Short mmCIF file of C-alpha atoms and ligand atoms in Angstrom, two decimals:
data_model
loop_
_atom_site.label_atom_id
_atom_site.label_comp_id
_atom_site.label_asym_id
_atom_site.label_seq_id
_atom_site.Cartn_x
_atom_site.Cartn_y
_atom_site.Cartn_z
CA UNK A 1 0.31 -0.11 0.05
CA UNK A 2 1.32 2.94 -1.00
CA UNK A 3 -0.92 5.53 1.17
CA UNK A 4 -0.32 6.40 4.51
CA UNK A 5 -1.64 3.75 7.21
CA UNK A 6 -4.84 5.67 9.17
CA UNK A 7 -3.60 3.60 12.26
CA UNK A 8 -0.77 1.80 14.04
CA UNK A 9 -0.39 -0.72 16.52
CA UNK A 10 2.34 -1.46 18.67
CA UNK A 11 2.65 -5.74 19.80
CA UNK A 12 1.62 -7.85 17.08
CA UNK A 13 0.80 -10.55 19.66
CA UNK A 14 -2.45 -12.31 19.68
CA UNK A 15 -4.16 -9.22 20.77
CA UNK A 16 -2.75 -6.41 19.21
CA UNK A 17 -2.41 -8.95 15.79
CA UNK A 18 -6.67 -10.02 15.74
CA UNK A 19 -7.29 -5.83 16.70
CA UNK A 20 -5.41 -5.27 13.58
CA UNK A 21 -7.44 -7.78 11.46
CA UNK A 22 -10.43 -6.84 12.97
CA UNK A 23 -9.57 -2.78 12.00
CA UNK A 24 -8.85 -4.24 8.74
CA UNK A 25 -12.03 -6.06 7.99
CA UNK A 26 -13.71 -3.03 8.84
CA UNK A 27 -12.11 -0.64 5.90
CA UNK A 28 -8.98 0.51 8.66
CA UNK A 29 -5.71 0.38 7.04
CA UNK A 30 -3.26 -0.14 9.66
CA UNK A 31 0.78 -0.48 10.34
CA UNK A 32 1.69 -2.68 12.58
CA UNK A 33 5.52 -2.62 14.74
CA UNK A 34 6.69 -5.70 16.76
CA UNK A 35 10.39 -6.34 18.21
CA UNK A 36 9.89 -9.90 17.23
CA UNK A 37 10.34 -10.23 13.30
CA UNK A 38 8.23 -13.58 13.70
CA UNK A 39 5.43 -11.74 15.10
CA UNK A 40 6.04 -8.95 12.01
CA UNK A 41 6.53 -11.67 9.18
CA UNK A 42 3.49 -13.69 10.47
CA UNK A 43 0.98 -10.46 9.50
CA UNK A 44 2.56 -9.52 6.58
CA UNK A 45 2.76 -13.68 5.33
CA UNK A 46 -1.39 -13.00 5.10
CA UNK A 47 -3.17 -12.54 1.61
CA UNK A 48 -6.45 -11.69 2.81
CA UNK A 49 -6.11 -8.10 4.19
CA UNK A 50 -4.46 -5.58 1.56
CA UNK A 51 -5.12 -2.71 4.24
CA UNK A 52 -2.12 -3.35 6.58
CA UNK A 53 2.03 -4.13 6.95
CA UNK A 54 3.63 -4.79 9.42
CA UNK A 55 7.51 -3.31 10.37
CA UNK A 56 10.31 -4.46 12.70
CA UNK A 57 11.81 -0.84 11.89
CA UNK A 58 10.01 1.74 14.64
CA UNK A 59 10.63 4.67 12.33
CA UNK A 60 9.62 2.70 8.57
CA UNK A 61 6.92 1.94 10.80
CA UNK A 62 6.05 5.91 12.42
CA UNK A 63 6.78 7.16 8.86
CA UNK A 64 3.94 5.22 7.26
CA UNK A 65 1.24 6.82 9.17
CA UNK A 66 -0.77 9.43 8.27
CA UNK A 67 -0.29 12.25 10.56
CA UNK A 68 -1.24 13.68 13.75
CA UNK A 69 -0.87 10.21 14.17
CA UNK A 70 -2.53 7.68 16.18
CA UNK A 71 -1.04 4.82 17.84
CA UNK A 72 -2.14 1.71 19.56
CA UNK A 73 -0.33 0.14 21.85
CA UNK A 74 -0.97 -4.30 22.79
CA UNK A 75 2.03 -4.59 25.07
CA UNK A 76 2.43 -6.28 28.77
CA UNK A 77 1.32 -3.34 31.59
CA UNK A 78 4.37 -1.83 33.76
CA UNK A 79 7.19 -0.19 32.08
CA UNK A 80 7.02 -1.81 28.91
CA UNK A 81 4.87 0.89 28.22
CA UNK A 82 7.24 3.62 29.48
CA UNK A 83 9.93 1.57 27.32
CA UNK A 84 7.61 1.85 24.28
CA UNK A 85 6.79 5.35 24.58
CA UNK A 86 10.23 6.52 25.21
CA UNK A 87 11.03 5.32 21.99
CA UNK A 88 8.31 6.91 20.18
CA UNK A 89 8.87 9.81 21.24
CA UNK A 90 11.23 10.88 19.41
CA UNK A 91 9.64 10.33 16.25
CA UNK A 92 6.24 11.79 16.77
CA UNK A 93 5.14 15.53 16.57
CA UNK A 94 3.08 16.88 18.03
CA UNK A 95 -0.33 16.86 18.80
CA UNK A 96 0.46 12.26 18.26
CA UNK A 97 -1.70 10.10 19.61
CA UNK A 98 -0.89 7.40 22.22
CA UNK A 99 -3.17 4.81 22.84
CA UNK A 100 -2.58 1.56 25.79
CA UNK A 101 -5.38 -0.80 25.35
CA UNK A 102 -3.55 -2.81 27.34
CA UNK A 103 -4.85 -3.30 31.22
CA UNK A 104 -2.52 -0.69 33.27
CA UNK A 105 -2.83 0.32 36.06
CA UNK A 106 -5.15 3.67 35.71
CA UNK A 107 -2.50 5.58 38.69
CA UNK A 108 0.39 4.83 35.75
CA UNK A 109 -2.30 5.62 32.83
CA UNK A 110 -2.97 9.05 34.74
CA UNK A 111 0.91 10.34 34.84
CA UNK A 112 1.17 8.96 31.73
CA UNK A 113 -1.55 11.74 30.37
CA UNK A 114 -0.17 14.44 32.64
CA UNK A 115 3.20 14.11 32.10
CA UNK A 116 2.80 13.36 27.44
CA UNK A 117 0.03 16.31 27.26
CA UNK A 118 3.00 18.51 28.98
CA UNK A 119 5.03 17.52 25.98
CA UNK A 120 2.36 17.85 23.22
CA UNK A 121 0.81 14.17 22.98
CA UNK A 122 -2.74 13.23 23.39
CA UNK A 123 -2.46 9.91 25.44
CA UNK A 124 -5.55 7.81 26.22
CA UNK A 125 -6.34 4.58 28.33
CA UNK A 126 -8.23 2.22 26.99
CA UNK A 127 -9.94 -1.11 28.03
CA UNK A 128 -10.71 -3.50 26.24
CA UNK A 129 -11.73 -6.99 27.28
CA UNK A 130 -13.32 -9.88 25.02
CA UNK A 131 -9.57 -12.02 24.60
CA UNK A 132 -8.48 -12.87 21.87
CA UNK A 133 -11.94 -13.58 20.17
CA UNK A 134 -12.83 -11.13 21.03
CA UNK A 135 -10.16 -8.75 19.90
CA UNK A 136 -10.27 -10.81 16.73
CA UNK A 137 -14.42 -10.46 15.96
CA UNK A 138 -15.57 -7.80 18.30
CA UNK A 139 -14.38 -6.65 22.14
CA UNK A 140 -16.04 -4.49 24.78
CA UNK A 141 -13.76 -1.06 24.11
CA UNK A 142 -13.69 1.46 27.28
CA UNK A 143 -12.29 4.69 25.91
CA UNK A 144 -11.92 7.49 28.38
CA UNK A 145 -9.42 10.57 28.96
CA UNK A 146 -8.83 13.64 25.95
CA UNK A 147 -11.67 14.22 23.72
CA UNK A 148 -9.54 15.15 21.28
CA UNK A 149 -7.49 11.71 20.77
CA UNK A 150 -11.23 10.30 20.94
CA UNK A 151 -12.90 12.45 18.53
CA UNK A 152 -10.00 10.70 16.20
CA UNK A 153 -10.89 7.01 17.06
CA UNK A 154 -14.98 6.98 18.14
CA UNK A 155 -15.20 6.17 14.69
CA UNK A 156 -13.20 3.38 14.15
CA UNK A 157 -13.89 1.80 18.12
CA UNK A 158 -17.96 1.33 17.31
CA UNK A 159 -17.27 -0.27 13.74
CA UNK A 160 -14.67 -2.56 15.60
CA UNK A 161 -16.28 -3.44 19.01
CA UNK A 162 -19.79 -5.93 19.37
CA UNK A 163 -22.52 -5.20 18.59
CA UNK A 164 -26.05 -5.79 20.76
CA UNK A 165 -28.97 -5.51 19.03
CA UNK A 166 -26.69 -3.34 16.58
CA UNK A 167 -25.51 -0.88 19.25
CA UNK A 168 -22.01 -0.81 20.01
CA UNK A 169 -20.19 -1.96 23.06
CA UNK A 170 -18.02 1.28 23.50
CA UNK A 171 -18.44 4.77 24.66
CA UNK A 172 -16.75 7.21 25.80
CA UNK A 173 -16.21 6.27 29.85
CA UNK A 174 -14.68 9.56 31.65
CA UNK A 175 -12.34 11.82 31.92
CA UNK A 176 -8.27 11.16 32.76
CA UNK A 177 -7.64 7.54 33.62
CA UNK A 178 -12.00 6.23 33.16
CA UNK A 179 -11.18 3.69 30.69
CA UNK A 180 -8.54 1.86 32.35
CA UNK A 181 -10.05 2.24 36.36
CA UNK A 182 -13.05 0.75 34.48
CA UNK A 183 -11.91 -2.23 33.07
CA UNK A 184 -10.47 -2.83 36.22
CA UNK A 185 -14.13 -2.29 37.35
CA UNK A 186 -14.63 -5.27 34.67
CA UNK A 187 -12.44 -7.67 35.90
CA UNK A 188 -12.43 -7.41 39.70
CA UNK A 189 -16.59 -8.94 39.12
CA UNK A 190 -14.57 -10.92 36.40
CA UNK A 191 -12.37 -12.54 39.39
CA UNK A 192 -15.74 -12.30 41.80
CA UNK A 193 -18.04 -13.98 39.10
CA UNK A 194 -15.68 -17.12 38.78
CA UNK A 195 -15.13 -17.54 42.18
CA UNK A 196 -18.83 -17.65 42.87
CA UNK A 197 -19.32 -20.17 40.14
CA UNK A 198 -16.24 -22.28 41.43
CA UNK A 199 -17.67 -22.31 44.68
CA UNK A 200 -21.46 -23.35 43.00
CA UNK A 201 -18.81 -26.41 40.87
CA UNK A 202 -17.46 -26.66 44.21
CA UNK A 203 -20.58 -27.62 46.24
CA UNK A 204 -22.43 -29.59 43.66
CA UNK A 205 -19.30 -32.22 42.55
CA UNK A 206 -18.41 -33.12 46.54
CA UNK A 207 -22.17 -32.17 48.34
CA UNK A 208 -24.12 -33.23 44.70
CA UNK A 209 -22.26 -35.76 43.59
CA UNK A 210 -22.19 -34.90 40.18
CA UNK A 211 -20.43 -36.21 37.27
CA UNK A 212 -18.50 -33.76 34.71
CA UNK A 213 -21.24 -34.75 32.03
CA UNK A 214 -23.91 -33.88 34.95
CA UNK A 215 -22.50 -29.86 36.12
CA UNK A 216 -22.15 -30.17 32.06
CA UNK A 217 -25.91 -30.59 31.75
CA UNK A 218 -26.84 -27.98 34.70
CA UNK A 219 -24.36 -25.04 33.49
CA UNK A 220 -26.02 -25.91 30.02
CA UNK A 221 -29.57 -24.94 31.08
CA UNK A 222 -28.18 -22.35 33.45
CA UNK A 223 -27.34 -20.44 30.32
CA UNK A 224 -30.36 -20.44 29.07
CA UNK A 225 -32.26 -19.00 31.88
CA UNK A 226 -31.55 -15.43 34.46
CA UNK A 227 -27.24 -16.22 34.70
CA UNK A 228 -27.23 -16.24 30.96
CA UNK A 229 -23.46 -15.17 30.76
CA UNK A 230 -20.17 -15.85 28.98
CA UNK A 231 -18.85 -17.17 31.63
CA UNK A 232 -21.38 -19.95 32.35
CA UNK A 233 -21.76 -20.98 29.17
CA UNK A 234 -17.69 -21.50 28.57
CA UNK A 235 -18.12 -23.61 32.26
CA UNK A 236 -20.61 -25.32 30.51
CA UNK A 237 -18.02 -26.32 27.05
CA UNK A 238 -14.81 -27.15 30.18
CA UNK A 239 -16.80 -29.92 31.74
CA UNK A 240 -16.87 -31.59 28.58
CA UNK A 241 -13.03 -31.22 27.36
CA UNK A 242 -11.05 -34.48 27.36
CA UNK A 243 -7.82 -34.60 28.17
CA UNK A 244 -5.80 -35.04 25.36
CA UNK A 245 -3.67 -37.51 27.24
CA UNK A 246 -6.03 -39.60 27.12
CA UNK A 247 -6.69 -39.31 31.23
CA UNK A 248 -10.31 -39.07 31.20
CA UNK A 249 -12.05 -34.96 31.14
CA UNK A 250 -8.67 -32.37 31.36
CA UNK A 251 -10.85 -30.57 33.95
CA UNK A 252 -9.81 -33.26 36.65
CA UNK A 253 -6.63 -33.02 36.09
CA UNK A 254 -5.66 -29.18 35.34
CA UNK A 255 -4.12 -27.80 38.87
CA UNK A 256 -5.99 -26.34 41.32
CA UNK A 257 -4.03 -23.19 41.91
CA UNK A 258 -5.29 -20.04 40.05
CA UNK A 259 -2.74 -17.31 39.30
CA UNK A 260 -3.80 -13.44 38.63
CA UNK A 261 -2.12 -10.59 36.49
CA UNK A 262 -2.87 -8.20 39.11
CA UNK A 263 -6.39 -6.09 38.15
CA UNK A 264 -8.84 -7.68 41.06
CA UNK A 265 -5.80 -7.34 43.81
CA UNK A 266 -5.74 -3.33 42.03
CA UNK A 267 -9.41 -3.00 42.55
CA UNK A 268 -8.81 -4.13 46.65
CA UNK A 269 -6.67 -2.00 46.99
CA UNK A 270 -8.41 1.09 45.90
CA UNK A 271 -12.05 0.09 46.90
CA UNK A 272 -9.74 0.62 50.61
CA UNK A 273 -8.07 3.47 49.74
CA UNK A 274 -11.90 4.88 48.91
CA UNK A 275 -13.45 3.31 51.45
CA UNK A 276 -15.92 1.44 49.33
CA UNK A 277 -16.75 -2.33 50.41
CA UNK A 278 -16.44 -5.06 47.80
CA UNK A 279 -15.88 -7.87 49.99
CA UNK A 280 -17.12 -10.54 47.16
CA UNK A 281 -14.28 -9.28 45.00
CA UNK A 282 -11.81 -9.18 48.26
CA UNK A 283 -12.76 -12.89 48.58
CA UNK A 284 -11.64 -13.71 45.13
CA UNK A 285 -8.48 -12.70 44.71
CA UNK A 286 -7.85 -13.56 48.95
CA UNK A 287 -8.72 -17.17 47.57
CA UNK A 288 -6.84 -17.56 44.04
CA UNK A 289 -3.53 -16.92 46.52
CA UNK A 290 -5.14 -19.32 49.03
CA UNK A 291 -5.43 -21.68 46.65
CA UNK A 292 -1.82 -20.60 45.12
CA UNK A 293 -0.10 -22.11 48.21
CA UNK A 294 -0.86 -25.73 47.40
CA UNK A 295 2.17 -27.50 49.21
CA UNK A 296 1.24 -25.65 52.51
CA UNK A 297 -2.02 -27.43 51.60
CA UNK A 298 -0.98 -30.60 50.42
CA UNK A 299 1.03 -30.70 54.22
CA UNK A 300 -1.91 -28.82 56.08
CA UNK A 301 -4.19 -31.64 55.05
CA UNK A 302 -2.46 -34.20 56.63
CA UNK A 303 -2.08 -32.25 60.25
CA UNK A 304 -5.52 -31.06 60.24
CA UNK A 305 -7.98 -33.86 58.38
CA UNK A 306 -11.65 -32.84 58.03
CA UNK A 307 -14.37 -35.49 58.51
CA UNK A 308 -14.28 -36.93 54.70
CA UNK A 309 -17.94 -37.56 55.39
CA UNK A 310 -20.14 -35.53 53.47
CA UNK A 311 -23.00 -36.63 53.17
CA UNK A 312 -24.53 -36.41 49.26
CA UNK A 313 -28.16 -34.24 48.86
CA UNK A 314 -30.96 -35.91 49.54
CA UNK A 315 -32.43 -34.38 45.68
CA UNK A 316 -29.81 -33.26 43.32
CA UNK A 317 -32.97 -31.26 41.33
CA UNK A 318 -33.22 -29.41 44.22
CA UNK A 319 -29.51 -29.15 44.74
CA UNK A 320 -29.32 -27.55 41.35
CA UNK A 321 -31.97 -25.28 41.51
CA UNK A 322 -30.81 -24.22 44.67
CA UNK A 323 -27.57 -22.77 44.00
CA UNK A 324 -28.45 -21.56 40.90
CA UNK A 325 -31.10 -19.52 42.63
CA UNK A 326 -28.10 -18.55 45.44
CA UNK A 327 -25.63 -17.65 42.02
CA UNK A 328 -28.12 -15.35 40.97
CA UNK A 329 -28.44 -13.25 44.04
CA UNK A 330 -24.92 -13.79 44.47
CA UNK A 331 -24.52 -12.37 40.85
CA UNK A 332 -26.85 -9.30 42.01
CA UNK A 333 -24.56 -8.34 45.21
CA UNK A 334 -21.21 -8.43 43.31
CA UNK A 335 -22.41 -6.31 40.32
CA UNK A 336 -24.18 -4.24 43.37
CA UNK A 337 -20.74 -3.37 45.24
CA UNK A 338 -18.07 -3.11 41.97
CA UNK A 339 -20.80 -0.44 40.43
CA UNK A 340 -20.89 1.69 43.85
CA UNK A 341 -17.62 1.61 43.62
CA UNK A 342 -17.01 2.88 40.27
CA UNK A 343 -19.67 5.63 40.94
CA UNK A 344 -17.59 6.61 44.13
CA UNK A 345 -14.82 7.01 42.15
CA UNK A 346 -16.00 8.58 39.78
CA UNK A 347 -16.77 11.20 42.08
CA UNK A 348 -13.33 10.92 43.97
CA UNK A 349 -11.20 11.01 40.83
CA UNK A 350 -14.07 13.38 38.77
CA UNK A 351 -14.34 10.79 35.94
CA UNK A 352 -17.81 11.65 34.90
CA UNK A 353 -18.57 8.33 34.17
CA UNK A 354 -22.20 6.92 33.81
CA UNK A 355 -22.30 3.51 35.49
CA UNK A 356 -25.64 2.54 32.75
CA UNK A 357 -23.11 3.20 29.97
CA UNK A 358 -20.74 1.21 31.57
CA UNK A 359 -23.66 -1.65 32.04
CA UNK A 360 -24.80 -1.24 28.28
CA UNK A 361 -21.04 -1.65 27.08
CA UNK A 362 -20.88 -4.62 29.23
CA UNK A 363 -23.59 -6.42 27.74
CA UNK A 364 -21.87 -7.50 24.73
CA UNK A 365 -18.13 -8.36 23.92
CA UNK A 366 -16.74 -8.61 26.92
CA UNK A 367 -15.65 -11.83 29.68
CA UNK A 368 -18.82 -10.67 31.77
CA UNK A 369 -21.22 -9.64 29.38
CA UNK A 370 -24.79 -11.51 30.87
CA UNK A 371 -28.23 -11.36 30.13
CA UNK A 372 -27.84 -9.49 33.88
CA UNK A 373 -26.07 -6.30 32.24
CA UNK A 374 -29.51 -5.18 30.76
CA UNK A 375 -31.60 -4.83 33.26
CA UNK A 376 -28.81 -3.41 35.51
CA UNK A 377 -28.64 -0.72 32.24
CA UNK A 378 -31.75 0.18 32.78
CA UNK A 379 -32.26 0.07 36.41
CA UNK A 380 -29.21 2.81 36.06
CA UNK A 381 -31.21 4.65 33.20
CA UNK A 382 -34.34 4.94 35.58
CA UNK A 383 -32.29 6.65 38.29
CA UNK A 384 -28.85 7.63 37.85
CA UNK A 385 -28.23 8.67 41.95
CA UNK A 386 -28.68 4.98 42.09
CA UNK A 387 -26.99 4.62 45.17
CA UNK A 388 -26.81 0.98 45.19
CA UNK A 389 -28.41 -1.89 42.94
CA UNK A 390 -29.80 -4.24 45.75
CA UNK A 391 -32.03 -0.70 46.84
CA UNK A 392 -33.48 -0.88 42.99
CA UNK A 393 -36.65 -2.02 41.70
CA UNK A 394 -35.22 -3.78 39.08
CA UNK A 395 -33.65 -6.40 41.91
CA UNK A 396 -35.24 -5.45 45.57
CA UNK A 397 -37.99 -8.25 44.78
CA UNK A 398 -35.05 -10.74 43.34
CA UNK A 399 -33.11 -10.43 46.61
CA UNK A 400 -35.90 -10.70 48.42
CA UNK A 401 -36.92 -14.38 47.53
CA UNK A 402 -34.08 -15.03 46.73
CA UNK A 403 -32.03 -14.01 50.36
CA UNK A 404 -32.65 -17.43 52.13
CA UNK A 405 -31.87 -19.82 48.93
CA UNK A 406 -28.31 -18.00 48.89
CA UNK A 407 -28.36 -18.54 52.77
CA UNK A 408 -29.24 -21.99 52.75
CA UNK A 409 -26.80 -23.10 49.74
CA UNK A 410 -23.85 -21.07 52.06
CA UNK A 411 -24.85 -23.26 55.38
CA UNK A 412 -24.53 -26.76 53.23
CA UNK A 413 -21.27 -25.69 52.41
CA UNK A 414 -20.14 -24.93 56.21
CA UNK A 415 -21.52 -28.05 57.14
CA UNK A 416 -19.48 -29.84 54.76
CA UNK A 417 -16.10 -27.50 55.05
CA UNK A 418 -16.62 -26.24 51.66
CA UNK A 419 -15.43 -23.30 51.48
CA UNK A 420 -17.81 -20.68 50.22
CA UNK A 421 -15.70 -17.24 50.82
CA UNK A 422 -17.39 -15.06 48.05
CA UNK A 423 -20.99 -15.81 48.19
CA UNK A 424 -20.40 -15.60 52.03
CA UNK A 425 -18.94 -11.98 52.00
CA UNK A 426 -21.67 -11.38 49.46
CA UNK A 427 -24.53 -12.37 52.10
CA UNK A 428 -22.52 -10.69 54.90
CA UNK A 429 -22.86 -7.52 52.55
CA UNK A 430 -26.21 -7.46 52.43
CA UNK A 431 -26.87 -8.22 56.07
CA UNK A 432 -24.80 -5.62 56.98
CA UNK A 433 -26.08 -2.96 54.20
CA UNK A 434 -29.29 -3.60 55.16
CA UNK A 435 -29.46 -3.56 59.07
CA UNK A 436 -30.16 -0.51 60.32
CA UNK A 437 -28.36 -1.34 63.62
CA UNK A 438 -24.13 -3.20 63.71
CA UNK A 439 -21.89 -3.44 66.00
CA UNK A 440 -19.71 -1.00 65.65
CA UNK A 441 -20.35 1.08 68.79
CA UNK A 442 -18.39 -1.85 70.42
CA UNK A 443 -15.79 -0.82 68.91
CA UNK A 444 -15.89 2.78 69.15
CA UNK A 445 -15.81 1.90 72.55
CA UNK A 446 -12.64 -0.19 72.49
CA UNK A 447 -10.92 2.71 70.52
CA UNK A 448 -11.80 5.19 73.32
CA UNK A 449 -10.85 2.96 75.88
CA UNK A 450 -7.17 2.63 75.04
CA UNK A 451 -6.43 5.09 72.59
CA UNK A 452 -9.05 7.90 73.64
CA UNK A 453 -10.15 7.89 70.57
CA UNK A 454 -13.09 9.10 70.59
CA UNK A 455 -16.56 8.70 69.42
CA UNK A 456 -20.27 9.63 68.48
CA UNK A 457 -23.38 9.58 70.00
CA UNK A 458 -26.55 7.93 69.14
CA UNK A 459 -28.31 10.54 70.87
CA UNK A 460 -27.46 13.69 70.58
CA UNK A 461 -24.32 15.69 67.97
CA UNK A 462 -21.04 15.97 69.17
CA UNK A 463 -17.49 14.37 69.78
CA UNK A 464 -17.62 12.76 73.49
CA UNK A 465 -14.32 10.95 74.68
CA UNK A 466 -14.83 8.45 78.40
CA UNK A 467 -12.49 8.24 81.41
CA UNK A 468 -13.37 4.64 81.25
CA UNK A 469 -13.99 3.68 84.88
CA UNK A 470 -11.21 0.89 85.27
CA UNK A 471 -7.76 0.86 84.04
CA UNK A 472 -5.80 -2.12 82.29
CA UNK A 473 -2.68 -2.88 82.26
C1 3PG B 1 -8.49 -10.21 31.26
O1 3PG B 1 -10.03 -10.51 31.41
O2 3PG B 1 -8.27 -9.03 31.34
C2 3PG B 1 -7.49 -11.24 31.96
O3 3PG B 1 -7.50 -11.89 30.88
C3 3PG B 1 -7.96 -11.92 33.82
O4 3PG B 1 -7.75 -11.68 34.25
P1 3PG B 1 -6.27 -12.71 35.30
O5 3PG B 1 -5.14 -12.94 34.06
O6 3PG B 1 -5.79 -11.85 36.23
O7 3PG B 1 -7.11 -13.69 35.76
#
């Protein structure tokens, strides 16, 4: 192609490569760059896309892009993003734009926005979710920050994103690092939903005695109802995947240690900072860490042998129905936590995020895409100031009927020493949020007793301190 390319893409790994092909399919010409000649050669050998070209020379790559340039990055988060920016900067002109499409930490993104703005460049943080297939055929895209830069890419993003009823799963998210913040919240919710699904699997497997075939049938059935979602659908498929080594089903041969790249933990850290409770997500992060302590668990299991007698469920169908209802209830409570935090973050960081818009662009393309997001979108469209999703008319009745089942399912887990950390965290959040009174008066009394930290009174305004009658050394 002799004309200049409309966009540049740095990082031609699976995600970058697939995004380039997706952009190309929609008529956008793209120059690609990667340090790895193999990735460059792979893209150049394709004879199906004549509006793309890959370079292994960064100068030639930059020179091949239309000015003002828009260069997207799909490289691992962290110092590599900074290294790429430093390499690019001397080759760019003022008004050029760099867009980081990776899972960068929002604090890093804000710093890059500020630094690059002073040097005359535009920088945007853009969240992409949908994995390899999403990148190729339509992800959910969460752009935030610089509006000038956004105007240059908005049509392209709408074209390449997933569509739900013809509506693109992308929209301007908010100022500054809002795009990466929202992607972080997406991932935190994803961690909790995955944990809740795995707790359901645990209970179904060891108390219900469900085989892999039966688990596949249960999840397939759930996916036809209110739990319909990408995560439930892939879970049903997982149970039927044979192990290529011929040893039964693959699921039974996968080591029980979950890894993580950090976005869930970042969400928990910021939740503590901005004081927004997200216990279901915290528990999911913690449980991944606990699962990774495999060696310790193997040794410990011998020290404190559990009573291995787990009574089998009297009626498998009843158990599966109960877990379906409990899981749906816990999904609602998880979204309630994540979206309440998003509202609080938006106020704290002045992002100007509209939660209804976020929920609507998560309806398709991303890992947490699910039928429930349609109703969540409606709940926030009907009331933009909704303090908590649990209070919305769209969900409050469902919660009322789901709560006893959630409690019953958790009791089964507790009875048989089956850990239910995210389910329990959802119920504890629910019980706390809907409690007029909590025993925090005692905590305040203790703080005042040992540290003169003062307390407020329930019957009158003011700050109080008591000289507690006993001195304890
Ligand atoms: C994502 O959804 O962005 C990640 O692929 C999943 O994150 P994890 O590797 O931390 O589970």
